[in-house]
CSV table of C-alpha atoms and ligand atoms in Angstrom, one decimal:
chain,number,residue,atom,x,y,z
F,1,MET,CA,49.1,14.6,-127.5
F,2,SER,CA,46.8,12.7,-125.3
F,3,ILE,CA,43.4,11.8,-126.6
F,4,TYR,CA,41.8,14.0,-124.1
F,5,ASP,CA,43.6,17.1,-125.3
F,6,GLN,CA,41.9,16.6,-128.7
F,7,TYR,CA,38.5,17.4,-127.2
F,8,GLU,CA,36.8,20.4,-125.9
F,9,THR,CA,34.2,20.5,-123.1
F,10,VAL,CA,31.0,22.5,-123.7
F,11,ILE,CA,28.9,23.5,-120.7
F,12,GLY,CA,25.6,25.3,-120.2
F,13,LEU,CA,24.1,26.0,-116.8
F,14,GLU,CA,20.7,26.2,-115.3
F,15,ILE,CA,21.2,28.0,-112.0
F,16,HIS,CA,18.5,28.1,-109.3
F,17,LEU,CA,18.6,31.1,-107.2
F,18,GLN,CA,16.5,31.3,-104.1
F,19,LEU,CA,15.1,34.8,-103.6
F,20,SER,CA,15.5,36.5,-100.2
F,21,THR,CA,11.9,37.8,-100.1
F,22,GLN,CA,10.1,37.7,-96.7
F,23,SER,CA,7.3,35.5,-97.9
F,24,LYS,CA,6.7,32.8,-100.5
F,25,ALA,CA,6.1,33.3,-104.2
F,26,PHE,CA,2.3,32.9,-104.1
F,27,CYS,CA,1.3,33.2,-100.4
F,28,GLY,CA,2.3,35.0,-97.2
F,29,ASP,CA,4.2,32.1,-95.6
F,30,ASP,CA,7.6,32.9,-94.1
F,31,VAL,CA,10.6,31.7,-96.1
F,32,THR,CA,13.3,31.9,-93.4
F,33,PHE,CA,15.9,29.2,-93.7
F,34,GLY,CA,16.0,26.5,-91.0
F,35,GLY,CA,12.6,26.8,-89.3
F,36,GLU,CA,11.1,23.7,-87.5
F,37,PRO,CA,10.0,21.3,-90.3
F,38,ASN,CA,6.5,21.9,-91.7
F,39,THR,CA,5.9,25.1,-89.7
F,40,HIS,CA,5.8,27.5,-92.7
F,41,VAL,CA,3.0,25.8,-94.5
F,42,SER,CA,-0.4,27.4,-95.1
F,43,ALA,CA,-3.2,25.8,-97.1
F,44,ILE,CA,-1.8,27.5,-100.1
F,45,SER,CA,1.6,26.0,-99.7
F,46,LEU,CA,0.0,22.7,-99.3
F,47,GLY,CA,-2.0,23.2,-102.4
F,48,HIS,CA,-5.4,22.4,-100.8
F,49,PRO,CA,-8.3,22.4,-103.3
F,50,GLY,CA,-10.1,25.7,-103.3
F,51,THR,CA,-7.0,27.8,-102.4
F,52,LEU,CA,-5.8,30.4,-104.8
F,53,PRO,CA,-2.2,31.6,-105.4
F,54,LYS,CA,-1.4,35.3,-105.2
F,55,LEU,CA,1.7,36.7,-106.8
F,56,ASN,CA,4.4,38.1,-104.6
F,57,LYS,CA,5.4,41.4,-106.3
F,58,LYS,CA,8.9,41.4,-104.8
F,59,GLN,CA,9.7,38.2,-106.7
F,60,VAL,CA,8.9,40.1,-110.0
F,61,GLU,CA,10.9,43.1,-108.9
F,62,TYR,CA,14.0,40.9,-108.0
F,63,ALA,CA,13.7,39.2,-111.3
F,64,VAL,CA,13.7,42.5,-113.2
F,65,ARG,CA,16.6,43.8,-111.1
F,66,LEU,CA,18.7,40.8,-112.0
F,67,GLY,CA,17.6,40.9,-115.6
F,68,LEU,CA,18.6,44.6,-115.9
F,69,ALA,CA,22.0,44.0,-114.2
F,70,LEU,CA,22.6,41.2,-116.8
F,71,ASP,CA,21.6,43.4,-119.8
F,72,SER,CA,18.7,41.1,-120.5
F,73,LYS,CA,15.5,42.2,-122.3
F,74,ILE,CA,12.7,42.4,-119.9
F,75,ASN,CA,9.4,40.9,-121.1
F,76,LEU,CA,6.8,43.4,-120.0
F,77,ARG,CA,4.2,40.7,-120.3
F,78,ASN,CA,5.2,37.2,-119.0
F,79,CYS,CA,3.3,34.2,-117.9
F,80,PHE,CA,3.1,31.5,-115.4
F,81,ASP,CA,2.7,27.8,-116.4
F,82,ARG,CA,2.1,24.5,-114.5
F,83,LYS,CA,4.8,21.9,-114.8
F,84,ASN,CA,3.0,18.7,-113.7
F,85,TYR,CA,4.7,15.9,-112.1
F,86,PHE,CA,4.2,13.6,-109.0
F,87,TYR,CA,6.7,13.7,-106.2
F,88,LEU,CA,6.3,13.5,-102.4
F,89,ASP,CA,7.8,16.9,-101.8
F,90,LEU,CA,5.5,18.7,-104.4
F,91,PRO,CA,2.2,19.1,-102.6
F,92,LYS,CA,0.2,20.5,-105.5
F,93,GLY,CA,1.3,17.8,-107.9
F,94,TYR,CA,2.6,20.6,-110.2
F,95,GLN,CA,5.2,23.4,-109.9
F,96,ILE,CA,4.3,26.9,-110.9
F,97,THR,CA,7.0,28.1,-113.4
F,98,GLN,CA,7.4,30.0,-116.6
F,99,ASP,CA,7.7,28.0,-119.8
F,100,LYS,CA,7.0,29.9,-123.0
F,101,TYR,CA,7.0,33.5,-121.7
F,102,PRO,CA,9.8,34.0,-119.1
F,103,VAL,CA,10.4,37.3,-117.4
F,104,THR,CA,13.6,38.0,-119.2
F,105,VAL,CA,15.4,36.9,-122.4
F,106,GLY,CA,19.1,37.2,-123.5
F,107,GLY,CA,21.8,39.2,-121.9
F,108,GLY,CA,24.9,37.9,-120.2
F,109,LEU,CA,27.7,38.3,-117.7
F,110,GLU,CA,31.4,38.8,-118.2
F,111,ILE,CA,33.8,36.6,-116.2
F,112,ARG,CA,37.5,36.7,-115.7
F,113,VAL,CA,39.6,33.5,-115.8
F,114,ASP,CA,43.4,33.7,-115.7
F,115,GLY,CA,43.3,37.4,-116.5
F,116,GLU,CA,41.2,36.8,-119.7
F,117,LYS,CA,37.7,38.3,-120.0
F,118,LYS,CA,34.9,36.2,-121.5
F,119,TYR,CA,31.2,37.1,-122.0
F,120,ILE,CA,28.8,34.3,-121.1
F,121,ARG,CA,25.4,34.8,-122.9
F,122,LEU,CA,22.2,34.0,-121.1
F,123,HIS,CA,19.3,32.3,-122.8
F,124,HIS,CA,16.7,33.5,-120.4
F,125,ILE,CA,15.7,33.9,-116.7
F,126,HIS,CA,12.3,32.6,-115.5
F,127,MET,CA,10.5,32.8,-112.2
F,128,GLU,CA,9.3,29.7,-110.4
F,129,GLU,CA,8.7,28.2,-107.0
F,130,ASP,CA,10.8,25.7,-105.2
F,131,ALA,CA,9.6,22.3,-104.0
F,132,GLY,CA,9.8,21.0,-100.4
F,133,LYS,CA,12.7,18.9,-99.1
F,134,SER,CA,12.8,15.0,-99.0
F,135,ILE,CA,15.1,13.8,-96.2
F,136,HIS,CA,16.4,10.3,-96.8
F,137,ASP,CA,19.2,10.0,-94.3
F,138,VAL,CA,17.5,10.6,-90.9
F,139,ASP,CA,15.1,7.8,-90.5
F,140,PRO,CA,16.4,4.4,-91.8
F,141,ALA,CA,12.9,3.2,-92.6
F,142,HIS,CA,11.3,6.3,-93.9
F,143,SER,CA,11.7,9.3,-96.1
F,144,LEU,CA,10.8,12.5,-94.2
F,145,ILE,CA,9.2,15.4,-95.9
F,146,ASP,CA,9.7,19.1,-94.9
F,147,LEU,CA,7.4,21.5,-96.8
F,148,ASN,CA,8.8,24.7,-95.5
F,149,ARG,CA,10.7,25.3,-98.7
F,150,ALA,CA,7.7,24.5,-100.9
F,151,GLY,CA,6.7,27.7,-102.7
F,152,THR,CA,9.9,29.7,-102.0
F,153,PRO,CA,10.5,32.0,-104.9
F,154,LEU,CA,13.3,31.0,-107.3
F,155,LEU,CA,14.8,32.4,-110.4
F,156,GLU,CA,16.2,30.0,-112.9
F,157,ILE,CA,19.0,31.5,-114.9
F,158,VAL,CA,19.7,29.6,-118.1
F,159,THR,CA,22.9,30.2,-119.9
F,160,GLU,CA,23.8,29.5,-123.5
F,161,PRO,CA,26.4,26.7,-123.8
F,162,ASP,CA,29.2,29.2,-123.7
F,163,LEU,CA,31.3,27.7,-120.9
F,164,ARG,CA,34.3,25.6,-121.6
F,165,SER,CA,35.8,24.4,-118.4
F,166,GLY,CA,35.3,23.9,-114.7
F,167,GLU,CA,37.3,27.1,-114.0
F,168,GLU,CA,34.9,29.1,-116.2
F,169,VAL,CA,31.9,27.6,-114.4
F,170,ASP,CA,33.4,28.4,-111.1
F,171,ALA,CA,34.1,32.0,-112.1
F,172,PHE,CA,30.6,32.3,-113.6
F,173,MET,CA,28.9,30.9,-110.4
F,174,THR,CA,31.0,33.2,-108.3
F,175,ALA,CA,30.2,36.2,-110.4
F,176,MET,CA,26.5,35.3,-110.3
F,177,ARG,CA,26.5,34.9,-106.5
F,178,GLN,CA,28.4,38.2,-106.1
F,179,LEU,CA,25.9,40.0,-108.4
F,180,ALA,CA,22.9,38.5,-106.5
F,181,ARG,CA,24.4,39.8,-103.2
F,182,TYR,CA,25.1,43.3,-104.7
F,183,LEU,CA,21.4,43.4,-105.8
F,184,ASP,CA,20.1,42.2,-102.4
F,185,ILE,CA,18.0,39.6,-104.1
F,186,SER,CA,19.6,36.4,-102.6
F,187,ASP,CA,22.5,35.5,-100.3
F,188,GLY,CA,23.6,32.9,-103.0
F,189,ASN,CA,24.6,30.6,-100.2
F,190,MET,CA,25.4,27.2,-101.8
F,191,GLN,CA,25.7,25.3,-98.5
F,192,GLU,CA,22.2,26.3,-97.5
F,193,GLY,CA,20.9,25.6,-101.0
F,194,SER,CA,20.1,29.2,-101.9
F,195,MET,CA,22.0,28.6,-105.1
F,196,ARG,CA,22.1,25.3,-106.9
F,197,CYS,CA,22.7,24.4,-110.5
F,198,ASP,CA,22.1,21.8,-113.2
F,199,VAL,CA,25.2,21.3,-115.2
F,200,ASN,CA,24.8,20.4,-118.9
F,201,VAL,CA,28.0,18.8,-120.4
F,202,SER,CA,29.0,17.7,-123.8
F,203,VAL,CA,32.3,17.1,-125.6
F,204,MET,CA,33.4,17.8,-129.2
F,205,LYS,CA,36.6,17.5,-131.1
F,206,LYS,CA,38.6,20.8,-131.0
F,207,GLY,CA,37.9,22.8,-134.1
F,208,GLU,CA,34.4,21.3,-134.4
F,209,THR,CA,31.6,23.8,-134.6
F,210,LYS,CA,28.7,21.3,-134.1
F,211,TYR,CA,28.1,20.5,-130.4
F,212,GLY,CA,28.0,17.0,-129.2
F,213,GLU,CA,25.0,15.4,-127.4
F,214,ARG,CA,24.8,16.6,-123.9
F,215,CYS,CA,24.1,15.1,-120.4
F,216,GLU,CA,22.6,17.0,-117.6
F,217,VAL,CA,23.9,16.6,-114.1
F,218,LYS,CA,21.1,17.6,-111.7
F,219,ASN,CA,21.2,19.7,-108.5
F,220,VAL,CA,24.8,20.3,-108.0
F,221,ASN,CA,25.2,22.3,-104.7
F,222,SER,CA,28.9,23.3,-104.5
F,223,MET,CA,31.5,24.7,-106.8
F,224,LYS,CA,33.8,21.9,-106.0
F,225,PHE,CA,31.2,19.3,-107.0
F,226,ALA,CA,30.5,21.2,-110.2
F,227,ARG,CA,34.2,21.0,-111.1
F,228,GLN,CA,34.4,17.3,-110.2
F,229,ALA,CA,31.2,16.4,-112.1
F,230,ILE,CA,32.5,18.3,-115.2
F,231,ALA,CA,35.8,16.5,-115.0
F,232,TYR,CA,34.2,13.1,-114.6
F,233,GLU,CA,31.6,13.7,-117.4
F,234,THR,CA,34.3,14.9,-119.8
F,235,LYS,CA,36.4,11.8,-119.4
F,236,ARG,CA,33.5,9.5,-119.4
F,237,GLN,CA,32.1,11.0,-122.7
F,238,ILE,CA,35.5,11.0,-124.5
F,239,ASP,CA,36.1,7.4,-123.4
F,240,LEU,CA,32.7,6.4,-124.7
F,241,ILE,CA,33.2,8.1,-128.1
F,242,GLU,CA,36.8,6.8,-128.4
F,243,SER,CA,35.6,3.2,-127.8
F,244,GLY,CA,33.1,3.5,-130.6
F,245,GLY,CA,30.1,4.4,-128.5
F,246,GLU,CA,27.7,7.3,-128.7
F,247,VAL,CA,26.6,9.8,-125.9
F,248,THR,CA,22.9,9.7,-125.4
F,249,ARG,CA,21.1,12.5,-123.7
F,250,THR,CA,20.8,11.5,-120.0
F,251,THR,CA,19.9,13.1,-116.8
F,252,LEU,CA,22.5,12.3,-114.1
F,253,ASN,CA,23.1,12.5,-110.4
F,254,PHE,CA,26.5,13.3,-109.0
F,255,ASN,CA,27.6,11.4,-106.0
F,256,PRO,CA,30.1,13.6,-104.1
F,257,VAL,CA,31.4,10.7,-102.1
F,258,THR,CA,32.5,8.6,-105.1
F,259,GLY,CA,33.0,11.5,-107.5
F,260,VAL,CA,30.9,9.6,-110.1
F,261,THR,CA,27.8,10.5,-112.1
F,262,THR,CA,25.1,8.0,-112.5
F,263,PRO,CA,21.9,8.0,-114.5
F,264,MET,CA,18.7,8.9,-112.7
F,265,ARG,CA,16.1,6.2,-112.7
F,266,ASP,CA,14.1,6.5,-115.9
F,267,LYS,CA,10.9,7.2,-114.0
F,268,GLU,CA,12.6,10.3,-112.6
F,269,SER,CA,14.0,11.7,-115.8
F,270,ALA,CA,11.5,10.6,-118.5
F,271,HIS,CA,8.9,13.3,-117.7
F,272,ASP,CA,6.2,14.6,-119.8
F,273,TYR,CA,5.5,17.7,-117.8
F,274,ARG,CA,2.3,18.6,-119.7
F,275,TYR,CA,3.0,22.3,-119.3
F,276,PHE,CA,0.0,24.6,-119.6
F,277,PRO,CA,-0.8,28.2,-118.6
F,278,ASP,CA,-1.8,28.4,-114.9
F,279,PRO,CA,-5.4,29.4,-114.9
F,280,ASP,CA,-5.2,30.8,-111.4
F,281,LEU,CA,-2.5,33.4,-112.3
F,282,PRO,CA,-3.1,36.2,-114.7
F,283,PRO,CA,-0.1,37.2,-116.9
F,284,VAL,CA,2.4,39.6,-115.2
F,285,VAL,CA,2.2,43.0,-116.9
F,286,LEU,CA,4.9,45.5,-116.3
F,287,THR,CA,5.1,49.0,-117.5
F,288,GLU,CA,8.1,50.8,-119.0
F,289,LYS,CA,7.8,53.2,-116.1
F,290,GLU,CA,8.2,50.5,-113.5
F,291,VAL,CA,11.2,49.0,-115.2
F,292,THR,CA,12.8,52.4,-115.5
F,293,ALA,CA,12.3,53.0,-111.8
F,294,ILE,CA,13.9,49.6,-111.0
F,295,LYS,CA,16.8,50.4,-113.2
F,296,ALA,CA,17.3,53.8,-111.6
F,297,ALA,CA,17.5,52.2,-108.2
F,298,LEU,CA,20.2,49.6,-109.1
F,299,PRO,CA,23.4,49.7,-107.1
F,300,PRO,CA,26.8,50.0,-108.8
F,301,LEU,CA,27.6,46.6,-110.2
F,302,PRO,CA,30.7,44.5,-109.5
F,303,ASN,CA,32.1,44.5,-113.0
F,304,GLU,CA,31.6,48.3,-113.3
F,305,LEU,CA,33.4,48.8,-110.0
F,306,PHE,CA,36.2,46.4,-110.9
F,307,GLN,CA,36.7,48.4,-114.1
F,308,LYS,CA,36.7,51.7,-112.1
F,309,PHE,CA,39.1,50.4,-109.5
F,310,THR,CA,41.7,49.2,-112.1
F,311,THR,CA,41.5,52.4,-114.2
F,312,GLU,CA,40.4,55.4,-112.2
F,313,PHE,CA,42.2,54.2,-109.0
F,314,ALA,CA,44.9,52.3,-110.9
F,315,LEU,CA,44.7,49.3,-108.6
F,316,PRO,CA,46.1,45.9,-109.5
F,317,GLU,CA,43.4,43.5,-110.7
F,318,TYR,CA,44.0,41.4,-107.6
F,319,ASP,CA,43.2,44.2,-105.3
F,320,ALA,CA,40.3,45.3,-107.3
F,321,ALA,CA,38.8,41.7,-107.3
F,322,LEU,CA,39.2,41.5,-103.5
F,323,LEU,CA,37.7,44.9,-102.9
F,324,THR,CA,34.7,44.3,-105.1
F,325,THR,CA,33.9,40.9,-103.7
F,326,GLU,CA,31.3,42.5,-101.4
F,327,LYS,CA,29.4,45.7,-102.1
F,328,ASP,CA,30.0,47.1,-98.7
F,329,THR,CA,33.7,46.8,-99.0
F,330,ALA,CA,33.7,48.3,-102.5
F,331,LEU,CA,31.7,51.3,-101.4
F,332,PHE,CA,33.8,51.7,-98.3
F,333,PHE,CA,36.9,51.9,-100.5
F,334,ILE,CA,35.3,54.4,-102.7
F,335,ASP,CA,34.5,56.5,-99.6
F,336,LEU,CA,38.1,56.3,-98.4
F,337,ALA,CA,39.6,56.9,-101.8
F,338,GLY,CA,37.6,60.1,-101.9
F,339,LYS,CA,39.6,61.3,-98.8
F,340,THR,CA,43.1,60.3,-99.7
F,341,PRO,CA,45.2,60.6,-102.8
F,342,HIS,CA,47.0,57.3,-101.8
F,343,PHE,CA,44.7,54.8,-103.4
F,344,LYS,CA,47.1,51.8,-103.3
F,345,ALA,CA,47.7,52.5,-99.6
F,346,ALA,CA,44.0,52.7,-99.0
F,347,ALA,CA,43.5,49.3,-100.7
F,348,ASN,CA,46.4,47.8,-98.7
F,349,LEU,CA,44.9,49.1,-95.5
F,350,ILE,CA,41.4,47.6,-96.2
F,351,ILE,CA,42.8,44.3,-97.5
F,352,ASN,CA,45.7,43.6,-95.1
F,353,ARG,CA,44.5,45.2,-91.9
F,354,ILE,CA,40.8,46.2,-91.7
F,355,SER,CA,39.4,43.0,-93.3
F,356,PRO,CA,41.5,40.6,-91.1
F,357,TYR,CA,40.6,42.6,-88.1
F,358,LEU,CA,36.9,42.4,-88.8
F,359,SER,CA,37.0,38.7,-89.5
F,360,GLU,CA,39.0,38.0,-86.3
F,361,LYS,CA,36.5,40.0,-84.2
F,362,ASN,CA,33.6,38.8,-86.2
F,363,ILE,CA,32.4,42.3,-86.9
F,364,ALA,CA,30.6,43.6,-90.0
F,365,LEU,CA,32.2,46.4,-92.0
F,366,LYS,CA,29.2,48.7,-91.3
F,367,ASP,CA,29.9,48.3,-87.6
F,368,PHE,CA,33.6,49.2,-87.9
F,369,SER,CA,34.3,52.0,-85.5
F,370,VAL,CA,36.8,54.2,-87.4
F,371,PRO,CA,35.5,56.7,-89.8
F,372,THR,CA,37.1,57.0,-93.2
F,373,ASN,CA,38.5,60.5,-92.6
F,374,GLN,CA,40.5,59.2,-89.6
F,375,LEU,CA,41.7,56.3,-91.8
F,376,ALA,CA,42.8,58.9,-94.5
F,377,ASP,CA,44.9,60.7,-91.8
F,378,PHE,CA,46.3,57.3,-90.7
F,379,ILE,CA,47.4,56.7,-94.3
F,380,GLN,CA,48.9,60.2,-94.6
F,381,LEU,CA,51.0,59.6,-91.5
F,382,ILE,CA,52.6,56.6,-93.2
F,383,ALA,CA,52.9,58.5,-96.5
F,384,ASP,CA,54.6,61.4,-94.8
F,385,GLY,CA,57.1,59.0,-93.2
F,386,LYS,CA,55.9,60.0,-89.7
F,387,VAL,CA,55.2,56.4,-88.7
F,388,THR,CA,56.5,53.3,-90.5
F,389,ALA,CA,53.8,51.1,-92.1
F,390,SER,CA,54.6,48.2,-89.8
F,391,ILE,CA,54.4,50.3,-86.6
F,392,ALA,CA,51.2,51.9,-87.9
F,393,TYR,CA,49.6,48.5,-88.7
F,394,GLN,CA,50.8,46.8,-85.5
F,395,ARG,CA,50.6,49.4,-82.8
F,396,LEU,CA,48.7,52.5,-84.0
F,397,PHE,CA,45.8,50.7,-85.7
F,398,PRO,CA,44.6,48.8,-82.6
F,399,GLU,CA,44.7,52.1,-80.6
F,400,LEU,CA,42.8,53.9,-83.3
F,401,VAL,CA,40.1,51.2,-83.2
F,402,LYS,CA,39.9,51.7,-79.4
F,403,ASN,CA,39.8,55.5,-79.8
F,404,PRO,CA,38.0,56.2,-83.1
F,405,GLY,CA,37.5,59.8,-82.1
F,406,LYS,CA,41.1,60.7,-81.7
F,407,SER,CA,43.4,62.0,-84.5
F,408,PRO,CA,45.9,59.4,-85.5
F,409,LEU,CA,48.7,61.9,-85.2
F,410,ASP,CA,47.8,62.7,-81.6
F,411,LEU,CA,47.6,59.0,-80.9
F,412,ALA,CA,50.9,58.3,-82.5
F,413,THR,CA,52.5,61.2,-80.6
F,414,SER,CA,51.1,60.1,-77.3
F,415,LEU,CA,52.2,56.5,-77.9
F,416,ASN,CA,55.7,57.8,-78.9
F,417,LEU,CA,55.5,56.1,-82.3
F,418,ILE,CA,56.5,59.2,-84.5
F,419,GLN,CA,59.6,58.4,-86.5
F,420,SER,CA,62.6,60.4,-85.9
F,421,ASP,CA,65.2,61.8,-88.3
F,422,ASP,CA,66.4,63.9,-85.5
F,423,GLU,CA,70.3,63.5,-85.6
F,424,ASP,CA,70.9,63.6,-81.9
F,425,PHE,CA,68.4,61.0,-81.2
F,426,LEU,CA,69.7,58.7,-84.0
F,427,GLU,CA,73.4,59.4,-83.4
F,428,LYS,CA,73.2,58.2,-79.8
F,429,ILE,CA,71.4,54.9,-80.7
F,430,ILE,CA,73.9,54.3,-83.6
F,431,GLU,CA,77.0,55.0,-81.6
F,432,ASP,CA,75.7,52.6,-78.9
F,433,ILE,CA,75.2,49.9,-81.4
F,434,LEU,CA,78.5,50.3,-83.1
F,435,ALA,CA,80.3,50.4,-79.8
F,436,LYS,CA,78.6,47.0,-78.9
F,437,ASN,CA,79.6,45.3,-82.1
F,438,PRO,CA,83.3,46.1,-82.8
F,439,ASP,CA,83.9,43.0,-84.7
F,440,LYS,CA,81.0,43.7,-87.1
F,441,VAL,CA,82.2,47.2,-87.6
F,442,LYS,CA,85.6,45.8,-88.5
F,443,ALA,CA,84.1,43.3,-90.8
F,444,TYR,CA,82.1,46.0,-92.5
F,445,GLN,CA,85.2,48.1,-93.0
F,446,ASN,CA,87.1,45.0,-94.5
F,447,GLY,CA,84.4,44.8,-97.2
F,448,LYS,CA,81.4,42.9,-95.8
F,449,LYS,CA,79.0,45.6,-97.0
F,450,GLY,CA,75.9,43.4,-96.4
F,451,LEU,CA,76.3,44.2,-92.6
F,452,ILE,CA,74.5,47.5,-93.2
F,453,GLY,CA,71.3,45.5,-93.0
F,454,PHE,CA,72.4,44.2,-89.6
F,455,PHE,CA,73.0,47.7,-88.3
F,456,MET,CA,69.8,49.1,-89.7
F,457,GLY,CA,67.9,46.3,-88.0
F,458,GLN,CA,69.5,47.0,-84.7
F,459,VAL,CA,68.7,50.7,-84.9
F,460,MET,CA,65.1,49.9,-85.8
F,461,ARG,CA,64.9,47.6,-82.8
F,462,GLU,CA,66.5,50.0,-80.4
F,463,SER,CA,64.4,52.9,-81.6
F,464,LYS,CA,61.3,50.7,-81.6
F,465,GLY,CA,60.7,51.3,-85.3
F,466,LYS,CA,60.9,55.1,-84.9
F,467,ALA,CA,64.1,55.7,-86.7
F,468,GLU,CA,63.4,57.2,-90.2
F,469,PRO,CA,65.0,54.8,-92.6
F,470,LYS,CA,66.7,57.2,-95.0
F,471,ALA,CA,68.3,59.5,-92.3
F,472,THR,CA,69.3,56.4,-90.3
F,473,ASN,CA,71.0,54.7,-93.3
F,474,ALA,CA,72.9,57.8,-94.2
F,475,LEU,CA,74.1,58.4,-90.6
F,476,ILE,CA,75.2,54.7,-90.1
F,477,LEU,CA,77.3,54.9,-93.3
F,478,LYS,CA,78.9,58.1,-92.1
F,479,LYS,CA,79.8,56.6,-88.8
F,480,LEU,CA,81.1,53.4,-90.3
F,481,ILE,CA,83.4,55.1,-92.8
F,482,CYS,CA,85.1,57.4,-90.2
U,1,ADP,P1,15.8,22.1,-123.1
U,1,ADP,O1,16.1,21.1,-124.1
U,1,ADP,O2,15.6,21.5,-121.7
U,1,ADP,O3,14.8,23.1,-123.4
U,1,ADP,P2,18.0,23.8,-123.8
U,1,ADP,O4,18.4,23.1,-125.1
U,1,ADP,O5,17.5,25.1,-123.9
U,1,ADP,O6,17.1,22.8,-122.9
U,1,ADP,O7,19.3,23.9,-122.9
U,1,ADP,C1,19.3,23.7,-121.5
U,1,ADP,C2,20.7,23.9,-121.0
U,1,ADP,O8,21.6,23.0,-121.7
U,1,ADP,C3,21.3,25.3,-121.3
U,1,ADP,O9,21.9,25.7,-120.2
U,1,ADP,C4,22.2,25.1,-122.5
U,1,ADP,O10,23.2,26.1,-122.4
U,1,ADP,C5,22.7,23.7,-122.3
U,1,ADP,N1,23.1,23.1,-123.5
U,1,ADP,C6,22.4,23.0,-124.6
U,1,ADP,N2,23.1,22.3,-125.6
U,1,ADP,C7,24.2,22.0,-125.0
U,1,ADP,C8,25.3,21.1,-125.4
U,1,ADP,N3,25.5,20.7,-126.7
U,1,ADP,N4,26.4,20.9,-124.5
U,1,ADP,C9,26.3,21.5,-123.3
U,1,ADP,N5,25.3,22.2,-122.9
U,1,ADP,C10,24.2,22.4,-123.7
U,2,MG,MG1,16.6,21.5,-117.7
């Protein structure tokens, strides 16, 4: 057993989620991603003396929405604090955040890794504002500052140290992004920085109950980097302990190019933030009634739908996971499943035909032309054996998309795609094929029974897929024997 197998990695996350409100957390500035630098910056974003912040109510509503979806307790009274530090991209010299009284506490999210379910508990969620962006790689002589992002509303989701591997972190982040998208509170796009996380990592001997000292890898902006940083930190900390050293609590940067974590300069990490209540912002006071109204308006949640799809619709977990990735797809499936008894066929149609079609044409599901009752008829044609699945997918589907108002049966009929078990029709084709392949007929009769596949294939080809397989098979056998 390798020394590394004797240890367990313990991970806790602090996820920053950028909210998709129209305006900033404490003023009316636009928060659209990618505007010209320094164009969404009013005097409030710039923190000019004499300005006053005004709370964006949407931010609170979004926080409560997420908290409710995660079974957290909503703090009906929660407060904003100032976190003081100096940095070029922080125009006010402090960040508005929540320290002692966050908007929610507790709760958690169930993840699935390798078919196993695991509940990851949350410590709390708090509201805060983002800083601006420092750009170090455009001008060789200067750092550039873009303050458009300064004041963008964020939620910080802090987990308990319940995660044990990069795979679990990946599953958790994916589930969190999926949930944020279901709730329409954030696009969770890691490339654009809408979701970032600080990864706290420690190691302990397997069987230990006391956690080891942790290090915090700051600002990880992709799942891949999170996994790499965890792998690197795990090995580094084990090597350190095994060589007689001790892990000390350190704040680290992860370098995606080298795959290595390095301590931040002391000045950056050794902060005394001098938190104190923001005197410009009164406490947020929510009523039970408001929270109940937000709860009543929650959409169905991904984990509930996954459960429903695997039980009520008896879908394999793989299908259920794919269909619940996006809310629109899940709701589309439910709509379709309400119109056909063939749930698995409906799942197949969406996963294997509609989704690839939409991505190929770059169309959103809501703009897909074929209504679900037509799709239900389409599925029924296959189920009744009137059209083979492959003909339906390859030839009928594109026609249906072009003529979404026509009935699939009419389309299949006019395109001559209806399968035939008509004996005269099949007999003529089969006799032709047998006559063209006397050597194969002989070989079959001398015992090479596998040739039935060859004859079936030929008939399918000649009939352009219209030969009904059961009837065809029976008829070929009959002809071969006599
Ligand atoms: P702070 O000391 O900054 O208040 P906390 O102790 O509340 O922070 O933890 C911050 C993050 O670190 C949380 O995500 C938590 O799960 C994680 N964490 C705490 N202890 C450990 C540990 N021993 N190993 C790994 N992660 C940890
Ligand atoms: Mg922290």
